[in-house]
Amino acid sequence: MPDWKPVTPPSSSSLRAGSALGHLLGVPARHDRVTHVEHVPARQAAPTRWPDWVDERLVSRWANQGVPGLWPHQAEAAELLHRRQNVIIATGTASGKSLSYLVPAVSAALDGGTVLYLTPTKALAADQLRAVEELDVPELRAATFDGDTPFEERAWVRKHANYVLTNPDMLHRTLLPRHAQWSAFWRRLEIVVVDECHGYRGVFGSHVAQILRRLRRICARYGAAPAFLLSSATASEPGAFATRLTGLQMAEVTTDTSPRGATTFALWEPPLTELRGEGGAPLRRPAAVESADLLADLVAADVRTLAFVRSRRAAESVALTTRARLQDLVFGGEAPADLPDRVAAYRAGYLAEDRRGLEKAFRSGELLGLATTNALELGVDVSGLDAVLIAGWPGTRASLWQQAGRAGRAGQDALAVLIARDDPLDTYLVHHPEALFGRPVEAIVLDPGNPYVLGPHLCAAAAELPLTHDDLEIFGPSAKEVLAGLVADGMLRERATGWFWTSRERATDLADIRGAGGSPVQVVETSTGRLLGTVDEPSAHTSVHTGAVYVHQGETFLVDELDLEAGVALVEAGTPDYTTFARDVTDISVLESLRSHSLGPGELHFGSVEVTRQVVSYLKRRAQSGELLGDESLELPPRTLRTRAVWWTLPASATVSLAQEGLDLGGAAHAAEHASIGLLPLFATCDRWDIGGVSTELHPDTGLLTVFVYDGHEGGAGFAERGYARALDWLTATREAIASCECERGCPSCIQSPKCGNGNEPLDKAGALRLLAVLLSTPEPPPSTPET
Ligand SMILES: [Zn+2]
Ligand SMILES: [Zn+2]
């Protein structure tokens, strides 16, 4: 039973949001779809006084911009950084994190120091540059330094700028290798700001962690020991993450004290439909289609609404469907003739001027409804809306609140609705509001010790300055072993004083920090010869295989042929009304169990594995309804990867009695595997496509029923490790997600997986629940056979 309660009659202050939800629930059939309504209350706050170390001119500039002072959490972080303590500020969206580092960082620059600001995106750097320039203080010489910075400007930045905004890629490829040209900057470096650092997760995060270690080593060479401020969205254990990212101890500031308006937050689950998918499983109404209905209703009621969807295609189709619904109202004389034109789609790939135009029309109220991808999530000034619809869990709480925060920013009340997709994680979340509104459980994970990441950075570091024995500590406990391997492979030379890079090649070319390794595959349009982009080799198998639907900057292409030998995928523009999902089969062998403990009657392990994956077919699903259109086979070579995995086993004593109950052990384990892959992103900030799994009734290496979940990246990315650390909660959530789904024998919302290479066969939903119940039972007292 959904725990939905009728919304209490809105007080005058929450009239808009309350009545908007009431309006959506005006259709009786929809009552069951709301699984929870959370009233997030308004928060009052009073600013603190400016710290006395802040320059008077800055205080007055900020006052002119309407900043009365710092909120207590901003003041706390600013004070720590001013005292040159390392700190991570992990608070919600719109909590003013940037002011907490701007105040001490700008002050440091005015006192003769320099500041390095790092962000994952150029857009954010441009945004921050504007914020610094608007302070209009002549001694403050801020500049961005990225791939777009003209050559003649670079020398000026190196010599004169005291506030440099750049990204980890530039640090890796330019600033660190050419550190000698930047000596004056390093010598005075007081503060390093790492903004939006929750983006540094998984393999990319592991690369950034090593780049920051190289940065610390170069600074030390010039006698500087800058303090680090990390700014992050809320996550569990931010201090531990910050320490992993930088290698430094970090203070945490996590309480958001900024004022906010009240939000009515509804969790919404679309109904199962008559449509049947794989194995006759019922299909849920797609979240995008449900969103279009709600968007139409809200726009018709004059409620300014933003609908976030997952893909560009969905943005277009939601806007189209919404307009069609409104057109029906116009024909029925229930709406003014111009209403359909007040709804539009917004996404990356539109011309910049078109996007500015849409933003302007939406801000002014000329547009009432906008369907958008997360292109609108960051850095775009559209706020103060009445309602936000979020079609499908956006992947992290950070994104969820970023999107929900678009409504009601100006202190007025707002409505936010999260609409579940047919996915086990979405199912779990709409039935477990505490996972969204309580303390965060998802952590940002990375694995800087991954030898495939560490190796190239040790080479890069040695090329910057020969590595000494004293340097090893900074690169972590696995550095010594990895160095020995690099020496054996002839990459580095070992001498009495340390390790040297003697090649004439650029060492930084070894680390492909945003890719997953392997030589890239070029995506080429056959008719024009135009190079659309590149895809790394492992991803090519799943994203540009022959027959795949490939989306590039909003345009849809069909892949005619993937030629791995030539490293080319040939594509043609097209408008198929279906999406494709690559499916793979996996074999796994255990190389080494690194940690283990008992779990119920079974055992839990974390360790190294070798995975052999082969993409064998792809699934076609109708874009509008999710309906299954076919499964086409593919011939691609298997790929082998060495990575990390978490796995659990059950002893023969347990499986024998389960088999006696009539349980299909293989189907139960397979179903539990699929659902657990779906749920791991709740605990580790990963995507279900970042991880994979294998389940078997009898695994040759363990001799037992075993379910593996592995990191889909060479060397591991920290996801499996996080699963090991939170196994009890993770597997409990997995069981609850399966139990919450009202389908009878399994569907995409619980145990079916779109990437299953075995065609989602065999799967046993009831068996999976029973299996997990046994695994999660307390082992004591040991199960005794009743004796008569
Ligand atoms: Zn289901
Ligand atoms: Zn499967």
XYZ file of N, CA and C in Angstrom, residues 282-465:
552
model
N 5.213 -7.322 -17.355
C 4.459 -6.089 -17.561
C 5.409 -4.897 -17.622
N 5.049 -3.889 -18.410
C 5.894 -2.694 -18.511
C 5.207 -1.535 -17.801
N 6.022 -0.755 -17.101
C 5.497 0.420 -16.433
C 5.356 1.539 -17.463
N 4.418 2.431 -17.226
C 4.272 3.588 -18.109
C 5.583 4.383 -18.027
N 6.172 4.737 -19.175
C 7.466 5.437 -19.109
C 7.355 6.771 -18.364
N 8.411 7.067 -17.608
C 8.423 8.300 -16.814
C 8.272 9.533 -17.698
N 8.847 9.480 -18.901
C 8.765 10.650 -19.780
C 7.328 10.891 -20.232
N 6.606 9.824 -20.511
C 5.216 9.978 -20.955
C 4.364 10.518 -19.804
N 4.589 9.973 -18.616
C 3.868 10.451 -17.438
C 4.184 11.942 -17.206
N 5.457 12.295 -17.385
C 5.850 13.697 -17.197
C 5.128 14.624 -18.160
N 4.969 14.170 -19.397
C 4.290 15.008 -20.387
C 2.854 15.298 -19.939
N 2.192 14.267 -19.377
C 0.825 14.480 -18.881
C 0.805 15.524 -17.766
N 1.723 15.350 -16.819
C 1.735 16.270 -15.673
C 2.119 17.677 -16.116
N 3.063 17.744 -17.039
C 3.483 19.058 -17.532
C 2.302 19.766 -18.198
N 1.542 19.025 -18.997
C 0.385 19.623 -19.664
C -0.626 20.137 -18.631
N -0.879 19.329 -17.602
C -1.844 19.744 -16.582
C -1.381 20.992 -15.839
N -0.080 21.038 -15.522
C 0.430 22.184 -14.771
C 0.422 23.445 -15.626
N 0.844 23.301 -16.882
C 0.848 24.467 -17.771
C -0.577 24.983 -17.967
N -1.527 24.061 -18.124
C -2.922 24.465 -18.310
C -3.439 25.210 -17.085
N -2.834 24.923 -15.903
C -3.266 25.606 -14.687
C -2.392 26.835 -14.406
N -1.599 27.251 -15.416
C -0.786 28.459 -15.287
C 0.330 28.315 -14.246
N 0.845 27.111 -14.104
C 1.939 26.863 -13.154
C 3.229 26.757 -13.962
N 4.187 27.651 -13.694
C 5.438 27.625 -14.460
C 6.266 26.411 -14.059
N 6.526 25.531 -15.021
C 7.090 24.219 -14.697
C 8.251 23.847 -15.606
N 9.257 23.258 -14.979
C 10.409 22.733 -15.700
C 10.357 21.220 -15.548
N 10.486 20.473 -16.655
C 10.498 19.009 -16.574
C 11.884 18.518 -16.974
N 12.586 17.873 -16.022
C 13.900 17.328 -16.330
C 13.751 15.901 -16.839
N 14.332 15.604 -17.992
C 14.302 14.243 -18.529
C 15.742 13.801 -18.778
N 15.915 12.502 -19.065
C 17.266 11.963 -19.105
C 17.977 12.183 -20.432
N 17.244 12.240 -21.524
C 17.938 12.319 -22.809
C 17.378 13.463 -23.644
N 18.169 13.828 -24.639
C 17.731 14.904 -25.517
C 16.497 14.494 -26.282
N 16.471 13.239 -26.692
C 15.317 12.746 -27.415
C 14.061 12.870 -26.544
N 14.241 12.521 -25.259
C 13.092 12.605 -24.356
C 12.651 14.061 -24.190
N 13.601 14.988 -24.162
C 13.228 16.403 -24.031
C 12.320 16.815 -25.188
N 12.709 16.404 -26.394
C 11.895 16.741 -27.571
C 10.523 16.069 -27.488
N 10.516 14.787 -27.125
C 9.241 14.075 -27.180
C 8.300 14.528 -26.068
N 8.846 14.867 -24.898
C 7.975 15.373 -23.830
C 7.367 16.710 -24.250
N 8.170 17.562 -24.849
C 7.633 18.858 -25.288
C 6.546 18.656 -26.345
N 6.813 17.756 -27.296
C 5.834 17.494 -28.360
C 4.527 16.936 -27.807
N 4.665 15.940 -26.912
C 3.463 15.315 -26.351
C 2.661 16.329 -25.536
N 3.381 17.147 -24.760
C 2.707 18.154 -23.953
C 1.921 19.122 -24.836
N 2.561 19.544 -25.918
C 1.884 20.483 -26.826
C 0.650 19.840 -27.445
N 0.782 18.548 -27.771
C -0.375 17.859 -28.362
C -1.534 17.791 -27.358
N -1.214 17.514 -26.091
C -2.262 17.462 -25.063
C -2.933 18.830 -24.934
N -2.113 19.876 -24.943
C -2.677 21.225 -24.799
C -3.502 21.594 -26.024
N -3.062 21.117 -27.198
C -3.808 21.389 -28.417
C -5.222 20.798 -28.313
N -5.305 19.611 -27.689
C -6.619 19.002 -27.474
C -7.509 19.914 -26.634
N -6.904 20.531 -25.609
C -7.668 21.448 -24.768
C -8.134 22.655 -25.570
N -7.234 23.127 -26.460
C -7.596 24.280 -27.281
C -8.793 23.927 -28.162
N -8.737 22.742 -28.797
C -9.851 22.309 -29.654
C -11.150 22.204 -28.851
N -11.010 21.767 -27.613
C -12.201 21.633 -26.773
C -12.655 22.954 -26.177
N -11.968 24.031 -26.555
C -12.338 25.342 -26.048
C -12.017 25.539 -24.585
N -11.115 24.689 -24.049
C -10.785 24.793 -22.625
C -9.500 25.556 -22.365
N -8.830 25.970 -23.437
C -7.571 26.689 -23.235
C -7.400 27.709 -24.348
N -6.694 28.805 -24.058
C -6.446 29.810 -25.103
C -5.599 29.222 -26.231
N -5.802 29.733 -27.429
C -5.185 29.156 -28.625
C -3.660 29.153 -28.574
N -3.049 30.085 -27.825
C -1.585 30.162 -27.845
C -0.918 29.249 -26.813
N -1.725 28.533 -26.029
C -1.135 27.771 -24.923
C -0.093 26.728 -25.374
N -0.371 25.941 -26.438
C 0.642 24.957 -26.845
C 1.992 25.596 -27.174
N 1.958 26.821 -27.696
C 3.218 27.476 -28.057
C 4.013 27.941 -26.853
N 3.414 27.817 -25.670
C 4.141 28.265 -24.484
C 4.898 27.117 -23.817
N 5.080 26.024 -24.588
C 5.861 24.880 -24.103
C 6.982 24.622 -25.105
N 8.188 24.362 -24.619
C 9.312 24.124 -25.529
C 10.276 23.109 -24.934
N 11.193 22.649 -25.792
C 12.270 21.766 -25.330
C 13.555 22.571 -25.236
N 14.426 22.152 -24.344
C 15.696 22.842 -24.140
C 16.751 21.780 -23.921
N 17.839 21.862 -24.644
C 18.885 20.868 -24.439
C 20.196 21.369 -25.033
N 21.276 20.699 -24.625
C 22.575 20.980 -25.222
C 22.467 20.616 -26.694
N 23.234 21.252 -27.544
C 23.158 20.949 -28.966
C 22.374 22.015 -29.712
N 21.544 22.781 -28.998
C 20.911 23.929 -29.634
C 21.957 25.024 -29.764
N 21.749 25.916 -30.705
C 22.651 27.047 -30.833
C 22.573 27.895 -29.568
N 23.713 28.473 -29.198
C 23.768 29.252 -27.969
C 22.700 30.344 -27.957
N 22.486 31.015 -29.125
C 21.518 32.123 -29.126
C 20.085 31.600 -28.938
N 19.817 30.401 -29.468
C 18.497 29.818 -29.264
C 18.285 29.494 -27.785
N 19.352 28.989 -27.176
C 19.239 28.642 -25.757
C 19.010 29.892 -24.918
N 19.778 30.953 -25.213
C 19.579 32.202 -24.459
C 18.150 32.691 -24.639
N 17.644 32.568 -25.852
C 16.281 33.008 -26.139
C 15.255 32.232 -25.324
N 15.454 30.916 -25.244
C 14.531 30.082 -24.469
C 14.610 30.436 -22.981
N 15.835 30.638 -22.490
C 15.986 30.991 -21.076
C 15.245 32.293 -20.780
N 15.394 33.256 -21.696
C 14.795 34.559 -21.488
C 13.262 34.439 -21.490
N 12.745 33.698 -22.459
C 11.294 33.542 -22.559
C 10.735 32.824 -21.332
N 11.515 31.906 -20.814
C 11.057 31.158 -19.653
C 11.104 32.028 -18.400
N 12.180 32.824 -18.288
C 12.289 33.729 -17.136
C 11.148 34.739 -17.122
N 10.801 35.229 -18.313
C 9.782 36.282 -18.364
C 8.368 35.717 -18.188
N 8.219 34.394 -18.314
C 6.890 33.826 -18.177
C 6.187 33.656 -19.515
N 6.838 34.115 -20.591
C 6.285 33.947 -21.927
C 6.131 32.441 -22.209
N 7.166 31.677 -21.808
C 7.059 30.223 -21.839
C 6.609 29.754 -20.466
N 5.714 28.797 -20.434
C 5.213 28.292 -19.151
C 5.785 26.928 -18.805
N 6.118 26.156 -19.842
C 6.627 24.809 -19.598
C 7.852 24.552 -20.442
N 8.868 23.936 -19.841
C 10.094 23.642 -20.555
C 10.504 22.223 -20.208
N 10.731 21.409 -21.250
C 11.238 20.048 -21.023
C 12.721 20.093 -21.342
N 13.545 19.659 -20.397
C 14.975 19.868 -20.573
C 15.805 18.677 -20.112
N 16.975 18.551 -20.684
C 17.957 17.601 -20.154
C 18.687 18.317 -19.024
N 19.682 17.657 -18.443
C 20.389 18.322 -17.352
C 21.283 19.449 -17.850
N 21.187 19.791 -19.157
C 21.907 20.957 -19.658
C 21.521 22.181 -18.840
N 20.311 22.169 -18.299
C 19.837 23.302 -17.504
C 20.189 23.148 -16.029
N 20.893 22.054 -15.713
C 21.119 21.795 -14.303
C 22.098 22.798 -13.698
N 23.126 23.102 -14.459
C 24.209 23.916 -13.908
C 24.354 25.250 -14.623
N 24.684 26.235 -13.855
C 25.202 27.469 -14.429
C 24.243 28.275 -15.292
N 22.984 27.923 -15.333
C 22.046 28.692 -16.138
C 21.056 29.354 -15.191
N 20.814 30.630 -15.449
C 19.996 31.372 -14.510
C 18.514 31.225 -14.824
N 17.967 30.083 -14.502
C 16.519 29.913 -14.559
C 16.094 29.395 -13.204
N 15.393 30.213 -12.480
C 14.984 29.788 -11.145
C 13.675 30.476 -10.803
N 13.245 30.286 -9.583
C 12.010 30.936 -9.165
C 10.803 30.370 -9.883
N 10.830 29.063 -10.164
C 9.699 28.461 -10.854
C 8.691 27.966 -9.831
N 7.510 27.602 -10.319
C 6.487 27.088 -9.414
C 6.647 25.589 -9.193
N 7.089 24.872 -10.234
C 7.149 23.415 -10.104
C 8.273 22.839 -10.950
N 8.808 21.720 -10.475
C 9.827 20.990 -11.217
C 9.411 19.524 -11.255
N 9.420 18.949 -12.462
C 9.155 17.519 -12.601
C 10.481 16.848 -12.936
N 10.777 15.749 -12.282
C 12.039 15.056 -12.530
C 11.687 13.644 -12.995
N 11.885 13.400 -14.293
C 11.485 12.104 -14.868
C 12.625 11.115 -14.717
N 12.591 10.333 -13.663
C 13.640 9.344 -13.429
C 14.690 9.884 -12.484
N 15.155 9.032 -11.602
C 16.220 9.379 -10.650
C 17.400 9.910 -11.437
N 17.860 11.144 -11.151
C 18.926 11.712 -11.969
C 20.309 11.155 -11.658
N 20.407 10.173 -10.795
C 21.704 9.516 -10.598
C 22.315 9.779 -9.245
N 22.181 11.019 -8.763
C 22.727 11.336 -7.449
C 21.778 12.289 -6.740
N 21.901 12.305 -5.400
C 21.121 13.285 -4.638
C 21.532 14.690 -5.019
N 22.827 14.850 -5.330
C 23.306 16.177 -5.720
C 22.502 16.696 -6.905
N 22.341 15.852 -7.942
C 21.572 16.272 -9.111
C 20.104 16.460 -8.761
N 19.581 15.579 -7.942
C 18.168 15.679 -7.584
C 17.872 17.043 -6.957
N 18.697 17.429 -5.983
C 18.425 18.694 -5.298
C 18.774 19.884 -6.172
N 19.776 19.698 -7.026
C 20.097 20.751 -7.985
C 18.872 21.016 -8.865
N 18.252 19.941 -9.325
C 17.096 20.104 -10.208
C 15.880 20.601 -9.427
N 15.609 19.975 -8.290
C 14.454 20.396 -7.492
C 14.621 21.851 -7.051
N 15.898 22.236 -6.815
C 16.186 23.587 -6.323
C 15.876 24.684 -7.326
N 15.607 24.296 -8.575
C 15.233 25.309 -9.570
C 13.875 25.935 -9.238
N 13.090 25.213 -8.458
C 11.777 25.742 -8.098
C 11.883 26.521 -6.796
N 11.170 27.631 -6.748
C 11.009 28.353 -5.493
C 12.264 28.948 -4.915
N 13.222 29.311 -5.765
C 14.453 29.844 -5.205
C 14.274 31.199 -4.560
N 13.427 31.977 -5.107
C 13.310 33.344 -4.602
C 12.537 33.389 -3.291
N 12.550 32.288 -2.551
C 11.909 32.287 -1.241
C 10.444 31.888 -1.292
N 9.903 31.667 -2.484
C 8.500 31.253 -2.513
C 8.414 29.726 -2.485
N 7.247 29.217 -2.195
C 7.072 27.778 -2.063
C 7.009 27.111 -3.430
N 7.335 25.846 -3.426
C 7.459 25.175 -4.715
C 6.995 23.737 -4.631
N 6.737 23.183 -5.822
C 6.395 21.766 -5.920
C 7.501 21.060 -6.695
N 7.932 19.903 -6.180
C 8.865 19.058 -6.930
C 8.275 17.656 -6.961
N 8.363 17.013 -8.128
C 7.835 15.651 -8.252
C 8.921 14.777 -8.878
N 9.284 13.700 -8.184
C 10.202 12.713 -8.763
C 9.366 11.571 -9.308
N 9.476 11.333 -10.620
C 8.677 10.300 -11.280
C 9.576 9.101 -11.589
N 9.221 7.934 -11.060
C 10.088 6.760 -11.175
C 10.112 6.204 -12.589
N 11.285 5.764 -13.019
C 11.402 4.999 -14.258
C 11.331 3.514 -13.921
N 11.272 2.665 -14.963
C 11.216 1.219 -14.701
C 12.614 0.681 -14.459
N 13.058 0.864 -13.242
C 14.420 0.545 -12.856
C 14.381 0.250 -11.363
N 15.140 -0.751 -10.894
C 15.009 -1.136 -9.477
C 15.362 -0.010 -8.499
N 16.314 0.844 -8.874
C 16.686 1.914 -7.961
C 15.552 2.932 -7.821
N 14.937 3.295 -8.949
C 13.798 4.213 -8.894
C 12.665 3.616 -8.064
N 12.419 2.322 -8.274
C 11.369 1.645 -7.505
C 11.662 1.750 -6.016
N 12.906 1.485 -5.653
C 13.286 1.534 -4.245
C 13.067 2.946 -3.688
N 13.533 3.935 -4.425
C 13.506 5.305 -3.892
C 12.094 5.837 -3.674
N 11.197 5.568 -4.622
C 9.851 6.123 -4.421
C 9.116 5.395 -3.289
N 9.619 4.238 -2.881
C 9.012 3.541 -1.748
C 9.801 3.733 -0.459
N 10.952 4.380 -0.539
C 11.772 4.615 0.660
C 12.196 6.070 0.728
N 11.233 6.945 1.045
C 11.546 8.377 1.063
C 12.689 8.725 2.013
N 12.892 7.894 3.053
C 13.968 8.227 3.996
C 15.331 8.239 3.297
N 15.452 7.479 2.196
C 16.726 7.462 1.481
C 16.965 8.785 0.753
N 15.884 9.528 0.490
C 16.021 10.812 -0.188
C 16.031 11.976 0.785
N 15.205 11.881 1.825
C 15.023 13.041 2.705
C 15.784 12.904 4.015
N 16.336 11.714 4.292
C 17.114 11.534 5.513
C 18.587 11.800 5.254
N 19.435 11.205 6.046
C 20.877 11.391 5.853
C 21.312 10.711 4.564
N 22.248 11.338 3.831
C 22.670 10.713 2.576
C 23.394 9.394 2.832
N 23.170 8.404 1.986
C 23.921 7.152 2.096
C 24.917 6.994 0.950
N 24.717 7.725 -0.112
C 25.625 7.554 -1.245
C 26.929 8.295 -0.974
N 28.031 7.609 -1.205
C 29.342 8.227 -1.022
C 29.983 8.410 -2.389
N 30.874 9.389 -2.476
C 31.604 9.586 -3.726
C 32.846 8.721 -3.624
N 32.970 7.754 -4.508
C 34.080 6.816 -4.348
C 35.061 6.889 -5.514
N 36.282 6.566 -5.203
C 37.348 6.517 -6.185
C 38.408 5.590 -5.618
N 39.363 5.239 -6.451
C 40.398 4.331 -6.004
C 41.747 4.798 -6.542
N 42.371 5.781 -5.851
C 43.619 6.340 -6.369
C 44.738 5.310 -6.453
N 44.613 4.195 -5.719
C 45.663 3.177 -5.745
C 45.583 2.260 -6.964
N 44.532 2.408 -7.796
C 44.404 1.594 -9.007
C 45.707 1.672 -9.803
N 46.397 0.522 -9.989
C 47.705 0.568 -10.647
C 47.643 1.085 -12.080
N 46.492 0.888 -12.754
C 46.374 1.370 -14.134
C 46.283 2.890 -14.178
N 45.863 3.482 -13.063
C 45.809 4.939 -12.963
C 47.131 5.451 -12.410
N 47.603 4.833 -11.350
C 48.801 5.301 -10.662
C 50.038 5.248 -11.566
N 50.197 4.164 -12.328
C 51.390 3.987 -13.166
C 51.673 5.195 -14.051
N 50.732 5.576 -14.916
C 50.985 6.722 -15.790
C 51.294 8.009 -15.026
N 50.672 8.202 -13.852
C 50.936 9.439 -13.111
C 52.311 9.409 -12.443
N 52.783 8.218 -12.070
C 54.150 8.130 -11.541
C 55.142 8.486 -12.641
N 54.852 8.047 -13.872
C 55.710 8.423 -15.002
C 55.679 9.934 -15.212
N 54.462 10.498 -15.182
C 54.317 11.941 -15.382
C 55.052 12.701 -14.276
N 54.931 12.206 -13.038
C 55.601 12.866 -11.920
C 57.112 12.790 -12.098
N 57.613 11.625 -12.516
C 59.061 11.467 -12.698
C 59.556 12.380 -13.811
N 58.710 12.593 -14.837
C 59.108 13.492 -15.917
C 59.141 14.938 -15.427
N 58.272 15.263 -14.458
C 58.252 16.636 -13.923
C 59.488 16.901 -13.067
N 59.780 15.954 -12.207
C 60.961 16.020 -11.323
C 61.274 14.572 -10.977
